[in-house]
């Protein structure tokens, strides 16, 4: 029983020391947000939408294939999904001029 308890403590220590969630690729986040905004503004399949998407990809240095591959990478990486969503949300807020909320700790609480 002592060995089992020791094993559980060691396993918990390894889990606690593991790396934090990976950071989102800011270039991809910016390109993704602009692509979604363009889709909302111009529709999905209009000639204007295709031209705008091409400009966005060029602006961020992506080919269509590279961008789709980056999208697949985010979708396949479970650990990176939440950081990506948070970064995309922050990017949208920054474009809209919404200030980032920083939680304030009450005195005496940590």
Short mmCIF file of C-alpha atoms in Angstrom, two decimals:
data_model
loop_
_atom_site.label_atom_id
_atom_site.label_comp_id
_atom_site.label_asym_id
_atom_site.label_seq_id
_atom_site.Cartn_x
_atom_site.Cartn_y
_atom_site.Cartn_z
CA UNK A 1 0.00 0.00 0.00
CA UNK A 2 2.88 2.36 0.79
CA UNK A 3 4.34 1.76 -2.66
CA UNK A 4 1.02 2.62 -4.29
CA UNK A 5 0.76 5.85 -2.28
CA UNK A 6 4.36 6.72 -3.19
CA UNK A 7 3.63 6.04 -6.88
CA UNK A 8 0.55 8.29 -6.75
CA UNK A 9 2.55 11.11 -5.14
CA UNK A 10 5.30 10.81 -7.77
CA UNK A 11 2.77 10.72 -10.61
CA UNK A 12 1.03 13.79 -9.22
CA UNK A 13 4.37 15.60 -8.94
CA UNK A 14 5.17 14.85 -12.58
CA UNK A 15 1.76 16.13 -13.66
CA UNK A 16 2.15 19.30 -11.62
CA UNK A 17 5.57 19.98 -13.13
CA UNK A 18 4.51 19.48 -16.73
CA UNK A 19 4.74 22.36 -19.18
CA UNK A 20 1.89 24.82 -19.30
CA UNK A 21 -0.39 24.98 -22.31
CA UNK A 22 1.41 26.07 -25.47
CA UNK A 23 1.08 29.67 -26.54
CA UNK A 24 -0.91 30.43 -29.64
CA UNK A 25 0.93 31.56 -32.77
CA UNK A 26 0.10 35.28 -32.87
CA UNK A 27 0.64 35.54 -36.62
CA UNK A 28 -1.83 32.72 -37.22
CA UNK A 29 -4.31 34.17 -34.72
CA UNK A 30 -4.24 37.57 -36.45
CA UNK A 31 -4.65 35.99 -39.89
CA UNK A 32 -7.46 33.72 -38.67
CA UNK A 33 -9.39 36.60 -37.08
CA UNK A 34 -9.07 38.71 -40.23
CA UNK A 35 -10.17 35.79 -42.40
CA UNK A 36 -13.28 35.26 -40.26
CA UNK A 37 -14.06 39.00 -40.30
CA UNK A 38 -13.71 39.05 -44.10
CA UNK A 39 -16.06 36.08 -44.33
CA UNK A 40 -18.64 37.94 -42.27
CA UNK A 41 -18.26 41.14 -44.30
CA UNK A 42 -18.09 39.74 -47.82
CA UNK A 43 -19.63 36.28 -47.57
CA UNK A 44 -17.93 32.99 -48.18
CA UNK A 45 -17.79 32.62 -51.95
CA UNK A 46 -18.09 36.06 -53.50
CA UNK A 47 -15.34 37.34 -55.82
CA UNK A 48 -14.61 40.17 -53.38
CA UNK A 49 -14.27 37.69 -50.52
CA UNK A 50 -11.76 35.62 -52.50
CA UNK A 51 -9.69 38.73 -53.27
CA UNK A 52 -9.74 39.87 -49.65
CA UNK A 53 -8.76 36.40 -48.40
CA UNK A 54 -5.83 36.36 -50.82
CA UNK A 55 -4.70 39.78 -49.54
CA UNK A 56 -4.93 38.62 -45.93
CA UNK A 57 -2.88 35.51 -46.64
CA UNK A 58 -0.24 37.62 -48.40
CA UNK A 59 -0.22 40.14 -45.54
CA UNK A 60 0.63 37.41 -43.02
CA UNK A 61 2.92 35.42 -45.31
CA UNK A 62 0.74 32.35 -45.81
CA UNK A 63 -0.17 30.38 -48.88
CA UNK A 64 -3.65 28.89 -48.90
CA UNK A 65 -2.20 25.44 -48.19
CA UNK A 66 -0.03 26.70 -45.31
CA UNK A 67 -2.99 28.46 -43.73
CA UNK A 68 -5.19 25.37 -44.00
CA UNK A 69 -2.39 23.26 -42.52
CA UNK A 70 -2.09 25.71 -39.61
CA UNK A 71 -5.87 25.47 -39.08
CA UNK A 72 -5.65 21.67 -39.00
CA UNK A 73 -2.76 21.85 -36.54
CA UNK A 74 -4.84 23.92 -34.12
CA UNK A 75 -7.85 21.63 -34.49
CA UNK A 76 -5.75 18.51 -33.87
CA UNK A 77 -3.92 19.91 -30.83
CA UNK A 78 -6.24 19.55 -27.87
CA UNK A 79 -3.83 21.30 -25.50
CA UNK A 80 -3.48 24.27 -27.82
CA UNK A 81 -7.18 24.82 -28.50
CA UNK A 82 -7.99 26.90 -25.40
CA UNK A 83 -4.92 29.16 -25.75
CA UNK A 84 -5.83 29.68 -29.41
CA UNK A 85 -9.42 30.58 -28.55
CA UNK A 86 -8.28 32.97 -25.82
CA UNK A 87 -5.78 34.63 -28.17
CA UNK A 88 -8.41 34.94 -30.91
CA UNK A 89 -10.87 36.46 -28.46
CA UNK A 90 -8.23 38.93 -27.25
CA UNK A 91 -7.42 39.83 -30.86
CA UNK A 92 -11.08 40.50 -31.68
CA UNK A 93 -11.43 42.60 -28.52
CA UNK A 94 -8.34 44.61 -29.42
CA UNK A 95 -9.69 45.30 -32.90
CA UNK A 96 -13.00 46.43 -31.40
CA UNK A 97 -11.23 48.62 -28.84
CA UNK A 98 -12.49 46.62 -25.87
CA UNK A 99 -9.99 46.90 -23.00
CA UNK A 100 -8.63 43.69 -21.56
CA UNK A 101 -10.05 42.97 -18.12
CA UNK A 102 -7.42 42.29 -15.50
CA UNK A 103 -8.78 40.56 -12.38
CA UNK A 104 -8.16 42.52 -9.19
CA UNK A 105 -7.30 40.57 -6.08
CA UNK A 106 -8.96 41.63 -2.87
CA UNK A 107 -6.68 42.54 0.00
CA UNK A 108 -5.76 39.61 2.15
CA UNK A 109 -6.55 37.00 -0.51
CA UNK A 110 -4.01 35.32 -2.73
#
